[in-house]
CSV table of C-alpha atoms and ligand atoms in Angstrom, one decimal:
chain,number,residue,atom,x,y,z
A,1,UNK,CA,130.6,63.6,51.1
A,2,UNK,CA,130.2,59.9,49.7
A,3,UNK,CA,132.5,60.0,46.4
A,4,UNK,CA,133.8,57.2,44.2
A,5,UNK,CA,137.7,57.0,45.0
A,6,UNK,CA,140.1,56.0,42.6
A,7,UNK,CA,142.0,54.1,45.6
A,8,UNK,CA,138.7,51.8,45.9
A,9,UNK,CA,138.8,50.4,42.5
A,10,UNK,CA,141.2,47.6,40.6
A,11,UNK,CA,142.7,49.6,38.1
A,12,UNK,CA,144.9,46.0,36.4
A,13,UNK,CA,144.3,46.6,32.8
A,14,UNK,CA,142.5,49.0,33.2
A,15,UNK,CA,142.9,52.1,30.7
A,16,UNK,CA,142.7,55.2,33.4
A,17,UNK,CA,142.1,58.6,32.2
A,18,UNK,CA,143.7,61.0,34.8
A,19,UNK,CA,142.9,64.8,34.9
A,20,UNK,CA,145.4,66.4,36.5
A,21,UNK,CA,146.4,70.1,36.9
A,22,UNK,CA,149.6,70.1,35.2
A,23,UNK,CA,149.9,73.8,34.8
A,24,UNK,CA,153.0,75.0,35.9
A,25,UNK,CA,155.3,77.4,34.2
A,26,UNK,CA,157.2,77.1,31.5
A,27,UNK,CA,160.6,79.4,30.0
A,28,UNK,CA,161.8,78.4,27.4
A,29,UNK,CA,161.0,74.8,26.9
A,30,UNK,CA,161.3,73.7,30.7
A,31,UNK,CA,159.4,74.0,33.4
A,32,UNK,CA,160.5,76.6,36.1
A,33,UNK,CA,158.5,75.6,39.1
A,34,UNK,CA,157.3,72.0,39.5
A,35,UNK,CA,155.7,71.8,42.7
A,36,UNK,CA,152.3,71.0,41.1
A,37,UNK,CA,154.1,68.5,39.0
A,38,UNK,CA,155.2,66.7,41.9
A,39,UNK,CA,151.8,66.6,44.0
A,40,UNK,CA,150.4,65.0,41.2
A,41,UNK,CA,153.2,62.0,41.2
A,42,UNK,CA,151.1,59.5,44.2
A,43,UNK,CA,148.3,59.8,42.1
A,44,UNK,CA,150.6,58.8,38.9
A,45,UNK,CA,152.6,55.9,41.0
A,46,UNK,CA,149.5,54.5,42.5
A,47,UNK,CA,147.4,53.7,39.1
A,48,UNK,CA,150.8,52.9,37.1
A,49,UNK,CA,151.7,50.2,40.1
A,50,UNK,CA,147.9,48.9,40.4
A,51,UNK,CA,148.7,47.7,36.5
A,52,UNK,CA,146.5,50.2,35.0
A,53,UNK,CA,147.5,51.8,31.3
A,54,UNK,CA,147.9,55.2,32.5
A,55,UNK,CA,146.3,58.2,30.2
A,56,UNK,CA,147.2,61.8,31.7
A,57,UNK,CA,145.5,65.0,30.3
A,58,UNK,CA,145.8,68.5,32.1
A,59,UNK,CA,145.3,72.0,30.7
A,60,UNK,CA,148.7,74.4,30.5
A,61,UNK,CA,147.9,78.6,29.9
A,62,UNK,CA,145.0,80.2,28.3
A,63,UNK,CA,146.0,79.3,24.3
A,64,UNK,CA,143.3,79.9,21.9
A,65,UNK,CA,141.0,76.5,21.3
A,66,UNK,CA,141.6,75.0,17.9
A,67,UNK,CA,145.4,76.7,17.7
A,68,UNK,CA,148.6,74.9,18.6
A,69,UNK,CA,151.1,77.4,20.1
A,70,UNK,CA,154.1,75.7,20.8
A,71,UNK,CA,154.2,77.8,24.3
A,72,UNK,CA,151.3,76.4,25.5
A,73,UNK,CA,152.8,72.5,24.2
A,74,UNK,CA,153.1,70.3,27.2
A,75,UNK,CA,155.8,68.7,26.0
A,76,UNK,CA,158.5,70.0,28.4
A,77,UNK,CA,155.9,69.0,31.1
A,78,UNK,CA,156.0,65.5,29.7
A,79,UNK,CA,159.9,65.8,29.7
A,80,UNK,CA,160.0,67.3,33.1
A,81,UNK,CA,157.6,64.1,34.7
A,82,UNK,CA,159.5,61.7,32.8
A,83,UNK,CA,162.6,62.3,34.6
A,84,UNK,CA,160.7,62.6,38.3
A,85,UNK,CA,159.0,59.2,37.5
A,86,UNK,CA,162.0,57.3,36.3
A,87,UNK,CA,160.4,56.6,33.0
A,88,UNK,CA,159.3,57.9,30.0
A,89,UNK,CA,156.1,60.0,29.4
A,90,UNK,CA,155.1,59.7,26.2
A,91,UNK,CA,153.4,63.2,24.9
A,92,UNK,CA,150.6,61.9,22.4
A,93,UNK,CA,149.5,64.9,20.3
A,94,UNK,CA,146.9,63.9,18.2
A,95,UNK,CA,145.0,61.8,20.9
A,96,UNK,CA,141.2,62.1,20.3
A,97,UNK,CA,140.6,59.6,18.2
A,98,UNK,CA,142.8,56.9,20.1
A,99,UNK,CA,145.9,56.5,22.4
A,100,UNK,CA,148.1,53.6,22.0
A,101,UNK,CA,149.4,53.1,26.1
A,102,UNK,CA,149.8,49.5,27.4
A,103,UNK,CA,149.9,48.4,31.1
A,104,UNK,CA,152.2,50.1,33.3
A,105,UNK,CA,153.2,52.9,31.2
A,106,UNK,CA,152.2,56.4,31.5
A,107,UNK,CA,151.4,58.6,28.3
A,108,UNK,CA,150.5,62.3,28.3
A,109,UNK,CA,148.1,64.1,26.1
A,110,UNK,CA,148.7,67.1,24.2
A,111,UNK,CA,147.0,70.3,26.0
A,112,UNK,CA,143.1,69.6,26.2
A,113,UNK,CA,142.8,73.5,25.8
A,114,UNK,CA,143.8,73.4,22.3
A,115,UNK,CA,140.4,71.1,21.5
A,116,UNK,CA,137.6,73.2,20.2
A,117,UNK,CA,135.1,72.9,22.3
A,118,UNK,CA,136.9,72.2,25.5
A,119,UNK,CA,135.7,75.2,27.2
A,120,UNK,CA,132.2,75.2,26.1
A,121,UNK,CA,132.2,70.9,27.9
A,122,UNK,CA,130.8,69.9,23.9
A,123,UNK,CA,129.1,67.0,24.4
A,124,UNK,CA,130.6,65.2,21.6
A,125,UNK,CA,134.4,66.0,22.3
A,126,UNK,CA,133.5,64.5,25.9
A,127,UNK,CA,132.1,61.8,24.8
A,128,UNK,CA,135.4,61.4,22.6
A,129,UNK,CA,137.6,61.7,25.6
A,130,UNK,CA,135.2,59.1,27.3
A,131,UNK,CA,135.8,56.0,24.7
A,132,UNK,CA,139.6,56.3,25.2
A,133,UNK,CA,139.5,54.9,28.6
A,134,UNK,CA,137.8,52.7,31.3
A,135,UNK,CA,137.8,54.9,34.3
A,136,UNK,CA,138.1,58.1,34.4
A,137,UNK,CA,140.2,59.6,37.3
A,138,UNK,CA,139.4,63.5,38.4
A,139,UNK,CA,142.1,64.4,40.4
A,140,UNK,CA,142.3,68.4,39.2
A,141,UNK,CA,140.8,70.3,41.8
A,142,UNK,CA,141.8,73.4,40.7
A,143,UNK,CA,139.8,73.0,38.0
A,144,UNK,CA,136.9,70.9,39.3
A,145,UNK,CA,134.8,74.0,39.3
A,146,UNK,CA,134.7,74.8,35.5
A,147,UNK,CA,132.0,72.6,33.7
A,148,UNK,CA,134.6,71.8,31.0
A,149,UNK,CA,135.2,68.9,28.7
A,150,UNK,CA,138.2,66.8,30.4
A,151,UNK,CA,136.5,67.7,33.8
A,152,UNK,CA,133.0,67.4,33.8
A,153,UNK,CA,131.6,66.1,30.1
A,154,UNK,CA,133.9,63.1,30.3
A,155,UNK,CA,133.0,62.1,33.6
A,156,UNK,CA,129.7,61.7,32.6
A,157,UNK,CA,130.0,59.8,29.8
A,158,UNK,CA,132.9,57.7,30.8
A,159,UNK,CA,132.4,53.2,32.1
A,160,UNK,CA,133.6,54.7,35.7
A,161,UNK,CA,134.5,58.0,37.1
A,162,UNK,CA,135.8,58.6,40.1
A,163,UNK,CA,137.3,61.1,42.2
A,164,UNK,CA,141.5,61.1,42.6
A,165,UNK,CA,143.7,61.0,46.0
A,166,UNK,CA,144.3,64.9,45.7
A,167,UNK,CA,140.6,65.9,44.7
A,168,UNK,CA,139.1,62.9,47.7
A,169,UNK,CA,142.2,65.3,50.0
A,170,UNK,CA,140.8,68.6,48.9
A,171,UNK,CA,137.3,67.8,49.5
A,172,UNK,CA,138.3,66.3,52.8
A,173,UNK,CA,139.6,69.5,53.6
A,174,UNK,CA,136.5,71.5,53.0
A,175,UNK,CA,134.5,69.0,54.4
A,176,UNK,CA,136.1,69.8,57.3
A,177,UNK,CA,136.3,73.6,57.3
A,178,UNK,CA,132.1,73.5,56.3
A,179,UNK,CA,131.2,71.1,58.5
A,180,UNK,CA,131.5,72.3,61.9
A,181,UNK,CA,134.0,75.2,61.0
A,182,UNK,CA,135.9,77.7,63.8
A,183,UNK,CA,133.9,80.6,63.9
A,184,UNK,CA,133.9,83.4,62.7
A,185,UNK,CA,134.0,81.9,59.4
A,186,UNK,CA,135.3,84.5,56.7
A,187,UNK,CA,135.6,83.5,53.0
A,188,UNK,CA,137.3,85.9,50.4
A,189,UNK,CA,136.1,85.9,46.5
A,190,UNK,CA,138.6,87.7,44.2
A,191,UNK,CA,139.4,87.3,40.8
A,192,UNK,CA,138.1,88.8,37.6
A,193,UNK,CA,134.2,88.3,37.3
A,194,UNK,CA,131.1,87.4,39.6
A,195,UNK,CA,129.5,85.5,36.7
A,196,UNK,CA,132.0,82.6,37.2
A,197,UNK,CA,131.8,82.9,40.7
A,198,UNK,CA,128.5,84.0,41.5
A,199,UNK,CA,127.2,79.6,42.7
A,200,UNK,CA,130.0,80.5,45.0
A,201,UNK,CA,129.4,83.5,46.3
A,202,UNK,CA,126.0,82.5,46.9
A,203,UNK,CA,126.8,78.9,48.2
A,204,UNK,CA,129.5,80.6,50.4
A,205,UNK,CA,127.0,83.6,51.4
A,206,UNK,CA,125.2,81.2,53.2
A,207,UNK,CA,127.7,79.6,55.7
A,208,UNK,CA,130.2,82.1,56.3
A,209,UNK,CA,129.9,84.8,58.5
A,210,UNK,CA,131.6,87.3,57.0
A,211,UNK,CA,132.7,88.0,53.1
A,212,UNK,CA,135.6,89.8,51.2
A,213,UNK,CA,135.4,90.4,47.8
A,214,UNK,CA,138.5,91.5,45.9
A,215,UNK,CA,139.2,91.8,42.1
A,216,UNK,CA,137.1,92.9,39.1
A,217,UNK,CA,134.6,91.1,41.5
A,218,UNK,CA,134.7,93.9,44.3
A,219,UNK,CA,134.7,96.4,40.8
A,220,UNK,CA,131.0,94.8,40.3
A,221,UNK,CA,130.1,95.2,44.3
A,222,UNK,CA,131.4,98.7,44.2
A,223,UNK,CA,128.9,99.3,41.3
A,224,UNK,CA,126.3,98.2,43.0
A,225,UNK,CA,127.2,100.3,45.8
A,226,UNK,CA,126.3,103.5,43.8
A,227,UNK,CA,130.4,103.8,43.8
A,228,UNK,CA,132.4,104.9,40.8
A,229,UNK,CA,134.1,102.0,39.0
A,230,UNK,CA,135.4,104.1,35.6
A,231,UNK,CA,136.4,101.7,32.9
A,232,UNK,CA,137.2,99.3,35.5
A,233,UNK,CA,136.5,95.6,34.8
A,234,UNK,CA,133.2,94.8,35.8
A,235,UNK,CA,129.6,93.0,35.2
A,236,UNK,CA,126.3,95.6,34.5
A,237,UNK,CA,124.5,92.5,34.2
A,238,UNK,CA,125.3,91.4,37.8
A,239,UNK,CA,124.4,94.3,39.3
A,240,UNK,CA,121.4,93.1,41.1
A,241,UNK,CA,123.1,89.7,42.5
A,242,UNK,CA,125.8,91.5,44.1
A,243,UNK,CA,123.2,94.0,45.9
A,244,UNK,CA,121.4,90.8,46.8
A,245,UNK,CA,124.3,89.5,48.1
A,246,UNK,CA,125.4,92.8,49.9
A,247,UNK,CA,121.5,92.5,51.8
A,248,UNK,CA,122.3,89.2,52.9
A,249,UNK,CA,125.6,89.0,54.0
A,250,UNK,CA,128.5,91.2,55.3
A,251,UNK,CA,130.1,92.1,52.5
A,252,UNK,CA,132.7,94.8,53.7
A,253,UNK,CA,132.7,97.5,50.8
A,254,UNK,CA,137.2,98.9,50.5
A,255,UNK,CA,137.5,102.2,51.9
A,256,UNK,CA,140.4,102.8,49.2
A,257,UNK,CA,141.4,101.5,46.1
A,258,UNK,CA,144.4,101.3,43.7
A,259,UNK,CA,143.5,102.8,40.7
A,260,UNK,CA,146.1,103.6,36.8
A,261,UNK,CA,144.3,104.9,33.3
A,262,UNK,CA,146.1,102.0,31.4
A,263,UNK,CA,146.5,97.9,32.4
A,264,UNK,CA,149.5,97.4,32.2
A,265,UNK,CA,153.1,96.9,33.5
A,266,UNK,CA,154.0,100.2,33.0
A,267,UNK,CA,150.9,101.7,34.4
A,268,UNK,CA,151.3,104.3,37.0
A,269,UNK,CA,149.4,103.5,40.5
A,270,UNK,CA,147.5,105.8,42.6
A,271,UNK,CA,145.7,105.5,45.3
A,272,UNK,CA,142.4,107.3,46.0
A,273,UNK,CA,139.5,106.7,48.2
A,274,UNK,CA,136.9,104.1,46.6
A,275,UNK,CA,134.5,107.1,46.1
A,276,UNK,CA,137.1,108.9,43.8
A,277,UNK,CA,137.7,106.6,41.2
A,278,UNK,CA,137.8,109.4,38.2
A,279,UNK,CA,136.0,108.0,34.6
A,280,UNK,CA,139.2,107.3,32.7
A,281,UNK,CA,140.8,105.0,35.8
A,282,UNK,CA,140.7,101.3,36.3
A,283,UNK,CA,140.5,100.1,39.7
A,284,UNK,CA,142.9,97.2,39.8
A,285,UNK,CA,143.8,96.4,43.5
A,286,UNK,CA,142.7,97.4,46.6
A,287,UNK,CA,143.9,100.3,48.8
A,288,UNK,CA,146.5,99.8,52.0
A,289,UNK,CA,143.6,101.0,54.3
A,290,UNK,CA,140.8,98.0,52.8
A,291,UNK,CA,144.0,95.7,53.4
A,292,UNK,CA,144.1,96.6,56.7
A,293,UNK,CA,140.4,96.4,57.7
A,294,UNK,CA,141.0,93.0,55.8
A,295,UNK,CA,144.0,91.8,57.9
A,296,UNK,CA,141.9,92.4,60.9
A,297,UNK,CA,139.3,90.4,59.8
A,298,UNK,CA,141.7,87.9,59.1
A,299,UNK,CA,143.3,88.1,62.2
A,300,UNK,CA,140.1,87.1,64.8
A,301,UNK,CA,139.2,84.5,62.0
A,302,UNK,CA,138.4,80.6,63.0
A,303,UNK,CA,138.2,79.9,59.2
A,304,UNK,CA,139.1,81.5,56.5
A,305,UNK,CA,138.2,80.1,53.2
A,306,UNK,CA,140.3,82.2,50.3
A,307,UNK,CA,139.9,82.1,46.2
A,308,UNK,CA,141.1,84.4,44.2
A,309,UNK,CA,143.5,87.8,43.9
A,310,UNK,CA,142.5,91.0,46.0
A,311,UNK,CA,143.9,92.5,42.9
A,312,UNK,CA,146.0,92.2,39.0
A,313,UNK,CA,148.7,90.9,41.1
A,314,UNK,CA,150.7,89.7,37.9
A,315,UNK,CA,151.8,93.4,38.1
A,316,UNK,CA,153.6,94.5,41.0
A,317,UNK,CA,152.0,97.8,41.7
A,318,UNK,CA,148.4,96.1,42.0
A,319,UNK,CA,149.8,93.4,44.2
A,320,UNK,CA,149.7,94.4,47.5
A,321,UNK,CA,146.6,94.1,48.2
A,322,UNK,CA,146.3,90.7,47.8
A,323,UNK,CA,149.9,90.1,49.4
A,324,UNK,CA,148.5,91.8,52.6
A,325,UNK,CA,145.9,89.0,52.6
A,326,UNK,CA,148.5,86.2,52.1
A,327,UNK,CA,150.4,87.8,54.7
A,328,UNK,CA,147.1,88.1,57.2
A,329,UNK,CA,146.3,84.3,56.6
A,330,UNK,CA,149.6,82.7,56.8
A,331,UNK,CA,149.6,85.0,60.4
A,332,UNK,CA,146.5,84.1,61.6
A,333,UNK,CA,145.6,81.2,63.6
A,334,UNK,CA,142.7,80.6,61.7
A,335,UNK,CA,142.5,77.0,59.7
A,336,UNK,CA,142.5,78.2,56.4
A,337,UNK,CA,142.2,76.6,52.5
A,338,UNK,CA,143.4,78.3,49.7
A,339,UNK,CA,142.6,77.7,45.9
A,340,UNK,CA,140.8,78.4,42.9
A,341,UNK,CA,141.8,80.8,40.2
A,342,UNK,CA,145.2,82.2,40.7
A,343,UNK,CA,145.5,81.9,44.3
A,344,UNK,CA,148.4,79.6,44.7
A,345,UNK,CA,150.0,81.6,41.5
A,346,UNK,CA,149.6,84.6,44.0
A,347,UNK,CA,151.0,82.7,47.3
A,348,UNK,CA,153.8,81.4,44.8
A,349,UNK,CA,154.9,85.0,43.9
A,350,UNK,CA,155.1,86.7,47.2
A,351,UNK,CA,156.3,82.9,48.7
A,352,UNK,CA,158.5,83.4,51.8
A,353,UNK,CA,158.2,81.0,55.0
A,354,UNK,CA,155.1,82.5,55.8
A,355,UNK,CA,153.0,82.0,52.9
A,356,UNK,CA,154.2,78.7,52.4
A,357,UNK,CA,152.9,77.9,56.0
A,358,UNK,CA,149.1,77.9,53.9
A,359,UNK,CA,150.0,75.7,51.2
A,360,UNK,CA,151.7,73.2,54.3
A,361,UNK,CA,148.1,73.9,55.9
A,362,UNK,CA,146.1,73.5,52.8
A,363,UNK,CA,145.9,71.4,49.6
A,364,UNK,CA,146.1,74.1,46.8
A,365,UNK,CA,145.5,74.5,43.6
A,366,UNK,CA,146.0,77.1,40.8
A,367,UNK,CA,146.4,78.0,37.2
A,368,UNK,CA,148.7,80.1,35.6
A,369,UNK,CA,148.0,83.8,35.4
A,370,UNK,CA,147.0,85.0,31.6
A,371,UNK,CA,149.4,84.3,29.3
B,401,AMP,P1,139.9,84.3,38.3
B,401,AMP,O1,140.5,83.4,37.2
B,401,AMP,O2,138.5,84.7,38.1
B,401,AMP,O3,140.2,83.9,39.7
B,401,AMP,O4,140.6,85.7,38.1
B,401,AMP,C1,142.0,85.9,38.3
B,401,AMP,C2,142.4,87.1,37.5
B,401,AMP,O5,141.7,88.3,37.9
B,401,AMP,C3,143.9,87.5,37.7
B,401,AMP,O6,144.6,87.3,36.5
B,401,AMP,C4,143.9,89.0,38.1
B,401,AMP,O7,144.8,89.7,37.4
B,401,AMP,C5,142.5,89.4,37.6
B,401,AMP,N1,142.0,90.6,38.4
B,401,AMP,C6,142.1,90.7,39.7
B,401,AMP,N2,141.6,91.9,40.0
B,401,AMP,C7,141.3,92.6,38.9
B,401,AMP,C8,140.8,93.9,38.6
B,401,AMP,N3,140.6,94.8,39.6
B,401,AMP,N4,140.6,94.2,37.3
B,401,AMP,C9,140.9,93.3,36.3
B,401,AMP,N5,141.3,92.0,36.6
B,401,AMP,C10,141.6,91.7,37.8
């Protein structure tokens, strides 16, 4: 893929607008795993040293657009890269309408998420965005796939856009793993809906040979299945794409599921097979027999392509499932790339030498689970 690369341009002078995925966790006013701070620190070094005023913005949690919440600040984040970088980050929180950032130094912008509109890529807060710099840099991949404001409406309204080292890396990666891929190719969809997912699914549907679908996604599948899904997350109105997807491709249905009355950490787990599902149960993750049948999958894979949680991993009970496939990937010989949603989130929770062995293997990206 031909993309404009940051690396390609003179950046002396130059205001450059950097999206980054600066997401990482925060407890009480510091930030408690950095990793993705760090990745993001080339990209940083390389437009600060070409002489360009450096403008960073990033998205932290899921706050409510239009409503500061100090937890959501990035602030600490700004604090944190400060002291990685050797100098100060500047947090600018009223930014919009102008950021004052001279060559060489390297401001930070409050939380795009807390801009109405943001989510919904308004045309006029991108085109706000756009007149505070000369180039916009995308270098988020994590959230290159939602059409929002500081990812997709600026770019089109900004002088220059172009893509960023970790982005040009990322798509490098799946360049290569589309291209002429190790066969069998097997791609796994989780997360919570097929309506954000479904130009995937369908894009994916048509180069891989097998699919796994996990999450409130699977919840839809099952549905369409004729299958009982109770009050579980999932999307009526995308009942027929999923059987269309199901007739096209190998869509392996789970054979069990992990199923509570209640979301939440509390919730007591059972397991049933996926055609007992009673009316008043969620299903939340899948059973240890589907992770199985998964595993083996996984196991005589070339490729594996993986986005999203097999299940609502934030709570332990309904994690296994998608540990299992963590597990199954960092085992298998297959060359694998993770991201999207909260896969790294998931791959950072159940860590260990193994599942680090993906994120070694793969660029990664992720965003913090619900707040
Ligand atoms: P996404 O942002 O679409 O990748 O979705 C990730 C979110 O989906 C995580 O926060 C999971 O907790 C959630 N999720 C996964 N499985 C389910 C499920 N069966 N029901 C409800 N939410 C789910």
């Amino acid at each position: 893929m031909s993309v404009l690369k940051m690396t390609e341009l003179d950046l002396a002078g130059k205001r450059a607008m950097i999206r980054l995925d600066l997401n990482v966790p925060v407890e009480d006013g510091r930030v408690t795993s950095d990793a993705r701070i760090r990745a993001t620190l080339p990209t940083i070094e390389a437009a600060r040293d070409a002489g360009a005023a450096v403008i960073l913005l990033s998205h932290l949690g899921r706050p409510t657009e239009g409503e500061f919440e100090d937890q959501f600040s990035l602030g600490p984040v700004a604090r944190h890269l400060g002291v990685l970088l050797n100098q100060e980050v500047r947090l600018v929180t009223d930014w919009l309408d102008g950021v004052e950032v001279s060559p060489g130094e390297v401001v930070l912008c409050e939380n795009v998420r807390f801009n109405p509109g943001e989510k919904a890529n308004d045309e006029a807060l991108s085109k706000r965005m756009a007149a505070l710099c000369d180039v916009f840099v995308m270098d988020a991949f994590g959230t290159a796939h939602r059409a929002q404001a500081s990812t997709h409406g600026v770019a089109q309204f900004a002088p220059v856009a172009c893509a960023g080292p970790l982005l040009v890396e990322e798509l490098d990666a799946l360049g290569k793993a589309m291209q002429s891929p190790a066969r069998p190719v097997v791609a796994i969809v989780g997360g919570s809906k097929v309506s954000t997912k479904l130009t995937v699914l369908e894009e994916l549907s048509k180069h891989v040979d097998q699919m796994i679908v996990g999450g409130g996604i699977a919840n839809t599948f099952i549905a369409a299945a004729g299958l009982p899904v109770g009050k579980s997350l999932y999307e009526e109105e995308m009942l027929d794409q999923a059987t269309a997807l199901m007739s096209n491709s190998d869509i392996p249905m789970p054979v069990d599921v992990v199923n509570a009355t209640e979301f939440s950490a509390d919730a007591v787990a059972v397991t049933r097979d996926v055609a007992d599902t009673t009316d008043d149960e969620m299903i939340l993750d899948v059973g240890p027999q589907t992770a199985a049948i998964y595993a083996d999958i996984i196991a005589k894979a070339g490729t594996v392509v993986w986005n999203g949680p097999l299940g609502v991993f934030e709570i332990d009970q309904f994690g296994a499932g998608t540990k299992a496939l963590g597990e199954a990937i960092a085992a298998s010989n297959a060359f694998s790339i993770a991201g999207g949603g909260d896969t790294l989130a998931a791959l950072e929770k159940y860590g260990g030498p193994d599942t680090r062995s993906i994120v070694h293997r793969t660029p990664l990206e992720i965003e913090n689970p619900p707040g």
